[in-house]
XYZ file of C-alpha atoms in Angstrom:
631
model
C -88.942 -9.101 -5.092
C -88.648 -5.718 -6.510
C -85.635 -3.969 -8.079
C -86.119 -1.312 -5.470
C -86.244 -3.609 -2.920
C -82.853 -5.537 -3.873
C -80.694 -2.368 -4.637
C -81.818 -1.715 -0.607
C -80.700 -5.120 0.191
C -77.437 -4.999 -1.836
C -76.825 -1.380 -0.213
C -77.285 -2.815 3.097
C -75.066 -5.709 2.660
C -72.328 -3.827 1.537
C -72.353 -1.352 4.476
C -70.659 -3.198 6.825
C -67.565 -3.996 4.033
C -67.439 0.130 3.082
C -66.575 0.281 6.768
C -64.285 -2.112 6.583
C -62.562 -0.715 3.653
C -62.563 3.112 5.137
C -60.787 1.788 8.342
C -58.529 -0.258 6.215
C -57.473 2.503 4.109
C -57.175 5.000 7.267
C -55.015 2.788 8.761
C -52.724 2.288 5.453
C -52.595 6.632 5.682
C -51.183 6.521 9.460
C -49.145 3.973 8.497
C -47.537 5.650 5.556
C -46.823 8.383 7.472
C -46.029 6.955 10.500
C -43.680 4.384 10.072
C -41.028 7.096 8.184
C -41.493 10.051 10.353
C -40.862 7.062 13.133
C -37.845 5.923 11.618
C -36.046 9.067 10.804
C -36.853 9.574 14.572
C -35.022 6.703 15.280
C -32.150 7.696 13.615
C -31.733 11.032 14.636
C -31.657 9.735 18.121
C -29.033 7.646 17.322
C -26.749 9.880 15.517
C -26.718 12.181 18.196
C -26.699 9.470 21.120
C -23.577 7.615 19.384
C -22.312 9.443 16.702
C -21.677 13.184 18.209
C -18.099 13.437 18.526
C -17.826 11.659 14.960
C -20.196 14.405 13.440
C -18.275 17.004 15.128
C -15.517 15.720 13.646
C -16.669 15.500 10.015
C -16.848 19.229 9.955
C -13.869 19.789 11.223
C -12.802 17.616 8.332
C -14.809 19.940 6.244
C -14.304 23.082 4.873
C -17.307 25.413 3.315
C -16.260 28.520 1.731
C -18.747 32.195 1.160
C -16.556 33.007 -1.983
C -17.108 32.717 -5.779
C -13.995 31.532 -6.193
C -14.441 27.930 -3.609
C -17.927 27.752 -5.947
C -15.926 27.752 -9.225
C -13.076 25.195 -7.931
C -15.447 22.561 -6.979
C -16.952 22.819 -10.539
C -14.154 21.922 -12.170
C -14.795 18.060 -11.965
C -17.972 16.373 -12.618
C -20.551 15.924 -9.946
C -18.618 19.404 -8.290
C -22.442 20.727 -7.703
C -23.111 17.881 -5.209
C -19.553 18.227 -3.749
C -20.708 22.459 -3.055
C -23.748 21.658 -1.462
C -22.516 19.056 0.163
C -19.939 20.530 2.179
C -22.373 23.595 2.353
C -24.802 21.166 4.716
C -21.977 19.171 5.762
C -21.008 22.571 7.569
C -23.774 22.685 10.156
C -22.681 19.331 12.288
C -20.724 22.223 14.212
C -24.529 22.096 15.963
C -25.252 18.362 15.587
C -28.350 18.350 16.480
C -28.894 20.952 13.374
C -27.129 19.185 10.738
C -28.788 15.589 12.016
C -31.959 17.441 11.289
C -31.038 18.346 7.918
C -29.826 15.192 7.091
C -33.063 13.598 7.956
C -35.457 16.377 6.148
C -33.129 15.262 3.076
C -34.154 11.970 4.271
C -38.107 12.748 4.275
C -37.887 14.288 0.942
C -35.855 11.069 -0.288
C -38.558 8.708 0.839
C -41.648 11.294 -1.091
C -39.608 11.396 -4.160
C -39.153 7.533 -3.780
C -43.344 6.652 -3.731
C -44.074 9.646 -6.058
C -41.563 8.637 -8.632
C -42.435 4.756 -8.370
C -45.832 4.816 -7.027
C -44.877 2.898 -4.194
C -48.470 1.709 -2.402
C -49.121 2.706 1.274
C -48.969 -0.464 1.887
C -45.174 -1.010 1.316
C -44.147 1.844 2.840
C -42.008 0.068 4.248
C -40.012 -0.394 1.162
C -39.034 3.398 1.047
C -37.091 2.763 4.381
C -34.521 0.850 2.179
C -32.889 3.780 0.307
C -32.308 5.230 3.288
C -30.942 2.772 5.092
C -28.344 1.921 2.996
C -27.287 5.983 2.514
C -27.478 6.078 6.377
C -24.853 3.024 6.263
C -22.290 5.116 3.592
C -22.354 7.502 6.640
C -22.059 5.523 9.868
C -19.456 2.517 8.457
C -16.694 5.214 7.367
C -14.838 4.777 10.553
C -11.387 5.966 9.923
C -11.907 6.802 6.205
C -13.075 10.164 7.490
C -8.922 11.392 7.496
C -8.518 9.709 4.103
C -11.759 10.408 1.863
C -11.012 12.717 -1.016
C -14.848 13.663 -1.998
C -15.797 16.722 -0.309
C -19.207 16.651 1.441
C -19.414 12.718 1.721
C -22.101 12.935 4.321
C -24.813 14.594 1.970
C -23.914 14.061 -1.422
C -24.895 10.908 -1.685
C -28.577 11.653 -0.467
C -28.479 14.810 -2.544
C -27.809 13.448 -5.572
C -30.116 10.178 -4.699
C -33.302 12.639 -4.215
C -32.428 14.949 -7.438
C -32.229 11.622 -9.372
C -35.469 10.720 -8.472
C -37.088 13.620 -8.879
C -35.296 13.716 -12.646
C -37.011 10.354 -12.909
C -40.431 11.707 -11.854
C -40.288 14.430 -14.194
C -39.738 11.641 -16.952
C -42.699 9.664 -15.838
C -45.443 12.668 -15.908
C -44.360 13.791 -19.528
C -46.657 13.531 -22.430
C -46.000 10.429 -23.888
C -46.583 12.230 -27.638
C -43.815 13.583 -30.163
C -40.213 12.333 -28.466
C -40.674 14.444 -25.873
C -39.644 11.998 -23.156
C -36.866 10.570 -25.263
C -35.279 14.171 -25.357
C -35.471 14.697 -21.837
C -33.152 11.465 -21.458
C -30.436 12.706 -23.267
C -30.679 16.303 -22.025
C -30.771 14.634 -18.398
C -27.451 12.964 -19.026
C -25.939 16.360 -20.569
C -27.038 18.828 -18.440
C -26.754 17.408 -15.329
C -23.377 14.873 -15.386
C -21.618 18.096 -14.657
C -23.917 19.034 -11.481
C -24.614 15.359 -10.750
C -21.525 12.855 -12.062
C -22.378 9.566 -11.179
C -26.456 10.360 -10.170
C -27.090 11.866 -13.190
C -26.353 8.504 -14.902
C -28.195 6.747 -12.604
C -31.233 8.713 -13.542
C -31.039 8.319 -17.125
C -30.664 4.393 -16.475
C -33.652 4.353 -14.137
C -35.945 6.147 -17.184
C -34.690 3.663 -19.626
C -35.888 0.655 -17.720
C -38.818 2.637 -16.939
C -39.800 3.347 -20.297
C -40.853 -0.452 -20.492
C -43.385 0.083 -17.936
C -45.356 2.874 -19.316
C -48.449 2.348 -20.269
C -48.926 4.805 -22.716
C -45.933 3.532 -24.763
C -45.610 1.625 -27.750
C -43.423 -0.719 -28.029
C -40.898 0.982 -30.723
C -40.610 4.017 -28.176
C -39.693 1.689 -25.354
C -37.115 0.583 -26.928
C -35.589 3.887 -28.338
C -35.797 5.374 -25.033
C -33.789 2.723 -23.416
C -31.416 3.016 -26.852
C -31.381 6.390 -25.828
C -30.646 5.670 -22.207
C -27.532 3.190 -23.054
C -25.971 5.480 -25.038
C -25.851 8.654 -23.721
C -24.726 7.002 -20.338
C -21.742 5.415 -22.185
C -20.800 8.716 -24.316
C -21.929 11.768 -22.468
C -19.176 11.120 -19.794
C -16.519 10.371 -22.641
C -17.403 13.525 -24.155
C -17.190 15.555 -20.895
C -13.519 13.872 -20.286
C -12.518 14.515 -23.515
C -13.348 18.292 -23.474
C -13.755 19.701 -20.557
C -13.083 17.437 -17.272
C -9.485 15.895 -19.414
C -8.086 16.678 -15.883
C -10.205 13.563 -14.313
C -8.868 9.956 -14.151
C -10.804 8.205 -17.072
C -10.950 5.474 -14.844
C -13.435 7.109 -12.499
C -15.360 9.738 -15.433
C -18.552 6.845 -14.860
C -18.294 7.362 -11.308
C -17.995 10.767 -10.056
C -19.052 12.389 -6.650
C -18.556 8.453 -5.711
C -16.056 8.323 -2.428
C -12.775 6.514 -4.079
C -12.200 3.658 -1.253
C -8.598 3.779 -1.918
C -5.658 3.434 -0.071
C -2.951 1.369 -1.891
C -5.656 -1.055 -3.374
C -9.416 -0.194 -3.737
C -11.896 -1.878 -0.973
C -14.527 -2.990 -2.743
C -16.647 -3.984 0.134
C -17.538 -0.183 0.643
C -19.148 0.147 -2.394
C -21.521 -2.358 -1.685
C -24.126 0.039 -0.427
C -24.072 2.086 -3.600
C -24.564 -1.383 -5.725
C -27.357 -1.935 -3.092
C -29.176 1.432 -3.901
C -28.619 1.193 -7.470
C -30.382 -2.498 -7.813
C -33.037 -1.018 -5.250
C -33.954 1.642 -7.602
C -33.574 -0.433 -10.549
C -36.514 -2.856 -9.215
C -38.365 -0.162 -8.002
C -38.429 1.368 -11.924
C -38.703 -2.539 -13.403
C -41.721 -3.107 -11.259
C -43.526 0.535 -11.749
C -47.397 0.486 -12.181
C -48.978 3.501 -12.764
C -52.620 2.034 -11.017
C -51.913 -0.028 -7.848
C -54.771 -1.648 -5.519
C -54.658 0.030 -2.412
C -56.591 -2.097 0.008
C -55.367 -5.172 1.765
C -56.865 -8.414 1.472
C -55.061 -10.826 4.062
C -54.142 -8.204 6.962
C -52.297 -10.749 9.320
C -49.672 -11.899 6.507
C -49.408 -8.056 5.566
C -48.668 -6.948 8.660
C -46.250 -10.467 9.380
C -44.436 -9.129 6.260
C -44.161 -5.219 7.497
C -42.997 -7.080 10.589
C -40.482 -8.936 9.123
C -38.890 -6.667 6.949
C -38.260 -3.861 9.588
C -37.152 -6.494 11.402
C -34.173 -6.930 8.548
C -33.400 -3.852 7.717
C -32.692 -2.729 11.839
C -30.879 -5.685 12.302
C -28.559 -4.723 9.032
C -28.503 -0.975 10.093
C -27.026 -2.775 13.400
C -24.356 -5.016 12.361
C -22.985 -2.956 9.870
C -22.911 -0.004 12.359
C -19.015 1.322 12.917
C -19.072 0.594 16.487
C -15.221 0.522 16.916
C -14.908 2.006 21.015
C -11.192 3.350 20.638
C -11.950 4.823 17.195
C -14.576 6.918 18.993
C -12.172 7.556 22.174
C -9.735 9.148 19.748
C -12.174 11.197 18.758
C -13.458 12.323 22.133
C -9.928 13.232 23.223
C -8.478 15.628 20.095
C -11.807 17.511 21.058
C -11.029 17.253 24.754
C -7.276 18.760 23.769
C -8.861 21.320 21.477
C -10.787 22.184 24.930
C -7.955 21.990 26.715
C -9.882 19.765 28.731
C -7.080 17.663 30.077
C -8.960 15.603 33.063
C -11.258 15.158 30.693
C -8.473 13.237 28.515
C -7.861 11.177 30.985
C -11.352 10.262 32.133
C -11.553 8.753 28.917
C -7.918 6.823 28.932
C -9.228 5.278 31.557
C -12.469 3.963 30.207
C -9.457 1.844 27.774
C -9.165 -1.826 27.843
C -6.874 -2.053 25.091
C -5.652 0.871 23.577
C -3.834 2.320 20.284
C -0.759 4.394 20.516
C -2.584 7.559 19.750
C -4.931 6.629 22.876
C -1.334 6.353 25.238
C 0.168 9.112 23.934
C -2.978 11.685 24.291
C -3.129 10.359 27.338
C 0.602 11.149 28.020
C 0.305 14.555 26.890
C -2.705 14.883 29.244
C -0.665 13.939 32.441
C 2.143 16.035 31.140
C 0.271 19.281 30.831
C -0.791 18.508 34.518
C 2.227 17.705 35.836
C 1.575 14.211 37.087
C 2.975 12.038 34.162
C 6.138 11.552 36.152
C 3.495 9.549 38.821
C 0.946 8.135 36.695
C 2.036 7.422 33.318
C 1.863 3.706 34.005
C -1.289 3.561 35.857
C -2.990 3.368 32.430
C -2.922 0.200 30.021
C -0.340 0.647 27.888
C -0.793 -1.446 24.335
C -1.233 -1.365 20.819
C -4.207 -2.416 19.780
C -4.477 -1.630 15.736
C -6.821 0.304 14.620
C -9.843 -0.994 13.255
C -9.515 -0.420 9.441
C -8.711 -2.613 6.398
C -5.491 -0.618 5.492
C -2.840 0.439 7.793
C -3.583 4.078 9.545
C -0.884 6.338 9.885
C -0.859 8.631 13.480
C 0.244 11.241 10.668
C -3.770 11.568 9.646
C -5.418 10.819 13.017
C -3.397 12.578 15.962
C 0.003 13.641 14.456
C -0.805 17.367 14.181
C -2.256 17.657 17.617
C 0.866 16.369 19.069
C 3.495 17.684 17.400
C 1.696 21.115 17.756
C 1.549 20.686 21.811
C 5.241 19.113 21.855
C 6.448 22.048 19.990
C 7.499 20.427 16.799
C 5.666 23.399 14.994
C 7.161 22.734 11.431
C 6.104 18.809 11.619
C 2.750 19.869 12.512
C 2.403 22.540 9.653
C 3.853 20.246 6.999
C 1.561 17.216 7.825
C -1.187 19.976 7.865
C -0.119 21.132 4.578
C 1.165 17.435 2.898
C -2.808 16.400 3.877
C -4.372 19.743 2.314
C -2.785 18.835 -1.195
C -3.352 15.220 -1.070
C -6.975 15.343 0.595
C -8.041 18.431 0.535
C -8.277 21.369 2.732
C -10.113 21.191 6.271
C -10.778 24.051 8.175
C -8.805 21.821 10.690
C -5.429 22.017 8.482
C -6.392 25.861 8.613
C -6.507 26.014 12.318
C -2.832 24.080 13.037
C -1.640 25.807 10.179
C -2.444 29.140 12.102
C -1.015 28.394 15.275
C 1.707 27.033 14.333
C 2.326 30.461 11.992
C 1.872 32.423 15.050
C 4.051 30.948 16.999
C 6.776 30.548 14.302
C 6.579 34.650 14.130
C 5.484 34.084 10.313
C 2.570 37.190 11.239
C 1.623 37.631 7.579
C 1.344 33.972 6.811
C -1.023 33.535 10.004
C -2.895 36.477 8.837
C -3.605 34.767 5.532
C -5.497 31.554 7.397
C -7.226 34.038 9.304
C -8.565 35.822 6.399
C -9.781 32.243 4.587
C -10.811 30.956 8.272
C -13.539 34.377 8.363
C -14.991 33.097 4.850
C -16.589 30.402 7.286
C -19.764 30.336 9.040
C -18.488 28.844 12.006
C -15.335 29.925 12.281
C -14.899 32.923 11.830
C -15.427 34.589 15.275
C -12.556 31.965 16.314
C -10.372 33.152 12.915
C -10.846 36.789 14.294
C -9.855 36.551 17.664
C -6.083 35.394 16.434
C -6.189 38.794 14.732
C -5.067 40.459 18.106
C -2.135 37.874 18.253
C -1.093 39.365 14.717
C -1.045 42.763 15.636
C 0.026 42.342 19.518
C 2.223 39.258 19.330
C 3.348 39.660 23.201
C 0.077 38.394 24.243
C 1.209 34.987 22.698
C 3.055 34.373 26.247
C -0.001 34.830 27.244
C -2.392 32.684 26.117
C -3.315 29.426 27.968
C -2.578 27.432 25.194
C 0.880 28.730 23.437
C 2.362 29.822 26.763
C 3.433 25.922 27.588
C 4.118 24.985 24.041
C 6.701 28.074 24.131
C 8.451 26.035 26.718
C 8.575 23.595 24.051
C 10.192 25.416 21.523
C 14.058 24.784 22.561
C 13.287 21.724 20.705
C 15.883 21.164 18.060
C 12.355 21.638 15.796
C 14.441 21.079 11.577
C 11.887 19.451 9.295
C 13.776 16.207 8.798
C 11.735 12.700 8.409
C 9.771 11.034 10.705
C 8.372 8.252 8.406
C 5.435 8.832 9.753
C 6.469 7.189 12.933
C 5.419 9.856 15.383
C 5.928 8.470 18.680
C 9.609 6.945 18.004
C 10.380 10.396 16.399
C 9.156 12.270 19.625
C 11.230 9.886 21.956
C 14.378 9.761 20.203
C 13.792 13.901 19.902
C 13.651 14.262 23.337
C 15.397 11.712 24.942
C 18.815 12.540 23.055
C 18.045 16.186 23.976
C 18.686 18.380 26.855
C 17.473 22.139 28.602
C 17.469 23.534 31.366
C 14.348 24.782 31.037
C 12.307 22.617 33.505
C 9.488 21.802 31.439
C 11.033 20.860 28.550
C 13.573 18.868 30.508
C 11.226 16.699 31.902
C 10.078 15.878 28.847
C 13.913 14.982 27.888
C 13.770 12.227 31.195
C 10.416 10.823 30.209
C 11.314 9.747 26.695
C 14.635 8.411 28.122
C 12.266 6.260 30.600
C 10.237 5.431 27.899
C 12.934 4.405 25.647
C 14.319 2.304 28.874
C 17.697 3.593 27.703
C 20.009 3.100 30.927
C 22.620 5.418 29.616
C 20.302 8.097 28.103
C 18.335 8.160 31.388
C 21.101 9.016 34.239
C 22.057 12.601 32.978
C 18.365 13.047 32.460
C 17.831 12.012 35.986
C 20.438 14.026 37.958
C 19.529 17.480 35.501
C 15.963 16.850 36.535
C 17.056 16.460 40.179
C 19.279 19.675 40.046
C 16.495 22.056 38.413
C 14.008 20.597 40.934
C 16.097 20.591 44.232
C 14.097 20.344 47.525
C 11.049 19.317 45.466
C 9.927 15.590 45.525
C 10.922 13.159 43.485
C 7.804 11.869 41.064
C 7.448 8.057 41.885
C 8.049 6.503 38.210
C 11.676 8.339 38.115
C 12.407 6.780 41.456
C 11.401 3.353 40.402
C 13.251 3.469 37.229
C 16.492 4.588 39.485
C 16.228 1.981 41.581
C 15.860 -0.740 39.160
C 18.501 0.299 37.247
C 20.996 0.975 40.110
C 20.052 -2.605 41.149
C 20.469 -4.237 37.722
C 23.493 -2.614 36.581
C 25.584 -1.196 40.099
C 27.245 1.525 38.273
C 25.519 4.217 40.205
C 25.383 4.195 43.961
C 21.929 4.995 44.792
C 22.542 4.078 48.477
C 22.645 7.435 49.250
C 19.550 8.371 47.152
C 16.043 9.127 49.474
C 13.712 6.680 47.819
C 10.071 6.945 49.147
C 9.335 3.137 51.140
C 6.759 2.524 48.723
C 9.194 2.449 46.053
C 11.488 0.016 47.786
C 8.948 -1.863 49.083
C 6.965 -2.827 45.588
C 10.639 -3.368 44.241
C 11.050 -5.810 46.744
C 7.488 -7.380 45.876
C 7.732 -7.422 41.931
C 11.302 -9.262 42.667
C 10.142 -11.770 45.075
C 7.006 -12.440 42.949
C 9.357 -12.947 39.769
C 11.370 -15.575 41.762
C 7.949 -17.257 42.610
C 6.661 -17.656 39.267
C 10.329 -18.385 37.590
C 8.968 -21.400 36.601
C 6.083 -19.961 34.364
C 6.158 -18.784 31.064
C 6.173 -15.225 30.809
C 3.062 -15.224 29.063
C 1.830 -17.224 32.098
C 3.448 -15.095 34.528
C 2.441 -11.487 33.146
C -1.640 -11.290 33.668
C -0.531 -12.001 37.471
C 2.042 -9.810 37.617
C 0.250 -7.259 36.464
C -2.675 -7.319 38.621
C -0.255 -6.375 41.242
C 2.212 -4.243 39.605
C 0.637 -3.105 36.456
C 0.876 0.585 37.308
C 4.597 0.192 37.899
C 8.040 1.126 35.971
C 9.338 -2.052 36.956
C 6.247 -3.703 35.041
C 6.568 -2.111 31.956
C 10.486 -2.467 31.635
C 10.194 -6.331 32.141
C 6.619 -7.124 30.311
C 6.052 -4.410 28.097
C 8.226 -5.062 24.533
C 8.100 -5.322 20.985
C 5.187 -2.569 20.815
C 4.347 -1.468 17.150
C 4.339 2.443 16.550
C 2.272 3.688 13.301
């Protein structure tokens, strides 16, 4: 056979594999591209499907200022760069939709940065899905740790500094291997950019000196300087900082700043774990670079299997370590619905609670109260104490405190909570927003000016910041205004900055219940703190003042019941003269008779049947409802 004739042969018999391998590496292309744009899909629909009120939330908890001078005070710490743009993107979850979006193009460029910097093969694109994941779960597990988290701009810095790291490391990777020009670039790395970065900065420079072992173009000797290199500028560059310029910062944390401190009496070290997750994710990545990788896949079924498998992990993870806490959420939902002055829509969500927290009743409460029905259905909601769902003890002070007291009247508890939580956490434009109000009301004109003036620094909030302006300059239209007009009522309150220690709803009900007006609004308040406090004594004036300010007017049905019973249990009012609706009587009759029926029960026993018949009663909660923990 000629050579002509076998090179035609050969030619033909590979044919049908160059087919193969052009399909093979099409498909690896869609799937490279696919399977992120997919997931960050996936994730953007569940932010805003889930997460909404929480995102809307976190920038309320934010606070971005337009001025030099918010630029400069974020600098002053290590890692204050990421902190600045972080609470610069942080900003837009005022839209959610719009800063979910930007969250996920940081997310895209991660993933790039990720296979250009390691050389990640389409083939395990999967793998880039990891990074991600576990800065997706720094977001979504924070739960409650949104009120107590000191780093400004949680929600971004992390990715931020993640993607500039990488890119840092990239850089490092496609310099010429000749002179020391790659060694010099580690130590400027770690100088430059600890102040910008903190903590990611570092990270970079260790991810180039285990690099350096993989380069091909590297002796030996350089290898090892470059991770010499590495070591110690990651151990001294920070000292240095600390010792002459950050000397303000806690040596303790100079290694890891623009980390979140997970600190509330005692650290909790199990929210760090996604951070010592990303770091030995990037570590491996740099360990096991190759500069030339095979692209094509031999054995198809076990690749795809393990493609399979491993999205199959990392959803399931993304799942179960999820914040999925339902009351933590219906808090949430209801300070908005408050801000909104939304109050039925308050309440449609009280009732959606199985077991609620005391922030849950007393929203609730305030709800009914602002439509004057909490005198009839205060007790047709569950009333319990379900803790919240957090590893250290959450105060009311951080998570509802400053919307009550502000709508109770208590205007100097609300602005020193508002001000106590601006030095200790840092300022919110929510702090800002109390802080006003509460200024306006209090007549204190220039002060309320002053938050209005930071307020219109914002993007969005400054139309809101300049519509108090007419307040300032016209304060009659206070009385006015939808929302101040009832809290005025409010005001008689005996409102002296003492101590609550932080117990918010037992300082409300002793306020009020061990306080009189004859203003009617306030004065109901005065008779449903004495019914809540199930104080016999404290409830009869209460009673008979509420009865005199609201003569010819019908009695609301939890007042009558709690008459009633009391005038039966104790006799020392005659209430035989008293025009209790039949209902009343009747179920008083029925709760009584049942009691005698299960007398024999425990009252453990005897309280899930009681309550499916009297549950939304006053004569319920005053025998079954006890030893309820306030926080």
């Amino acid at each position: 056979m000629s050579k002509k004739n076998k090179k035609t042969k050969k030619k033909e018999a590979n044919k049908p594999l160059g087919k193969s391998w052009e399909i093979g590496q099409r498909t690896l292309t869609v799937w490279s591209v696919a399977v992120p744009l997919l997931a960050l899909a996936v994730i953007a629909f569940c932010l805003l499907a889930y997460e909404s009120d929480f995102l809307f939330r976190v920038q309320e908890l934010n606070l971005f200022l337009y001025t030099p001078l918010f630029f400069k005070q974020q600098m002053v710490v290590a890692g204050g760069f990421l902190t600045w743009i972080g609470t610069y993107f942080t900003q837009y979850f005022y839209h959610t939709w719009m800063g979910v979006m930007m969250l996920c193009v940081w997310w895209a460029l991660l993933m790039w940065l990720t296979k250009k910097a390691f050389n990640i093969p389409a083939r395990w694109t999967v793998v880039l899905l990891v990074p991600v994941t576990l800065l997706l779960l720094t977001d979504v597990d924070m739960g409650y740790w949104i009120f107590y988290l000191k780093l400004r701009g949680h929600f971004f810095v992390a990715t931020i500094g993640s993607t500039i790291a990488l890119l840092l490391v990239w850089l490092y990777r496609s310099l010429p291997s000749r002179y020391a020009i790659r060694t010099v670039f580690i130590a400027l790395t770690a100088i430059l950019f600890y102040p910008i970065l903190g903590f990611y900065a570092l990270l970079a420079t260790l991810l180039m000196g285990i690099m350096a072992w993989r380069l091909d173009d590297y002796k030996i000797s350089k290898r090892a300087i470059d991770s010499i290199v590495a070591a110690l500028v990651i151990v001294a560059i920070p000292l240095i900082y600390y010792r002459f310029v950050y000397y303000q910062t806690n040596i303790v944390n100079i290694y890891w700043a623009a980390i979140p401190l997970y600190r509330i009496e005692e650290h909790h070290y199990q929210y760090y774990i996604p951070y010592y997750l990303l770091v030995a994710c990037f570590a491996l990545m740099a360990a096991f670079y190759r500069k030339e990788r095979q692209s094509g896949v031999k054995t198809p079924i076990l690749w795809s299997a393990a493609q399979v498998v491993a999205l199959g992990i990392i959803g399931f993870g993304v799942w179960h370590f999820w914040y999925k806490d339902d009351n933590f959420h219906k808090e949430l939902q209801m300070v908005r619905c408050i801000e909104n002055l939304d109050w039925e829509g308050v309440l449609t969500i009280a009732r959606d609670c199985d077991e609620p927290t005391r922030v849950i009743w007393m929203m609730k409460n305030l709800a009914l109260f602002r439509l004057g029905r909490q005198g009839d259905e205060m007790y047709h909601y569950k009333n319990d104490d379900k803790p919240c769902n957090a590893p250290f003890k959450v105060r009311m002070t951080q998570t509802g405190a400053k919307v009550l007291y502000l709508h109770y009247g208590q205007l100097n508890f609300c602005y020193r909570w508002c001000l106590e939580d601006g030095v200790e956490y840092g300022w919110r434009v929510d702090y800002y927003r109390y802080m006003l109000k509460c200024s306006l009301m209090n007549g204190e004109y220039t002060v309320a000016q002053k938050y209005i003036d930071i307020l219109k620094q914002t993007k969005y909030y400054a139309d809101w910041a300049q519509q108090y302006e007419a307040y300032v300059k016209n304060p009659e239209l206070i009385k006015k205004n939808e929302e101040f007009e009832p809290i005025l009522h409010m005001l008689s309150a005996n409102d002296r900055l003492t101590s609550d220690n932080t117990l918010i709803e037992i300082y409300l009900l002793t306020l009020f219940s061990s306080d009189d007006s004859d203003d009617p609004i306030y004065q109901e308040q005065t008779l449903l703190a004495a019914l809540q406090m199930k104080d016999i004594q404290m409830f009869w004036p209460r009673f008979f003042h509420y009865a005199n300010l609201h003569k010819g007017e019908r009695m609301p049905t939890h007042y009558q019941e709690a008459a009633y019973l009391y005038g039966n249990l104790e006799k020392e009012i005659d209430i035989s003269h008293m025009p209790f609706d039949k209902e009343v009587v009747n179920t008083y009759n029925d709760f009584m008779a049942a009691a005698e029926q299960y007398k024999n029960m425990t009252e453990e026993q005897m309280k899930p049947l009681m309550y499916d018949r009297f549950g939304g009663t006053f004569y319920f909660d005053y025998f079954f409802t006890r030893g309820q923990k306030s926080y």
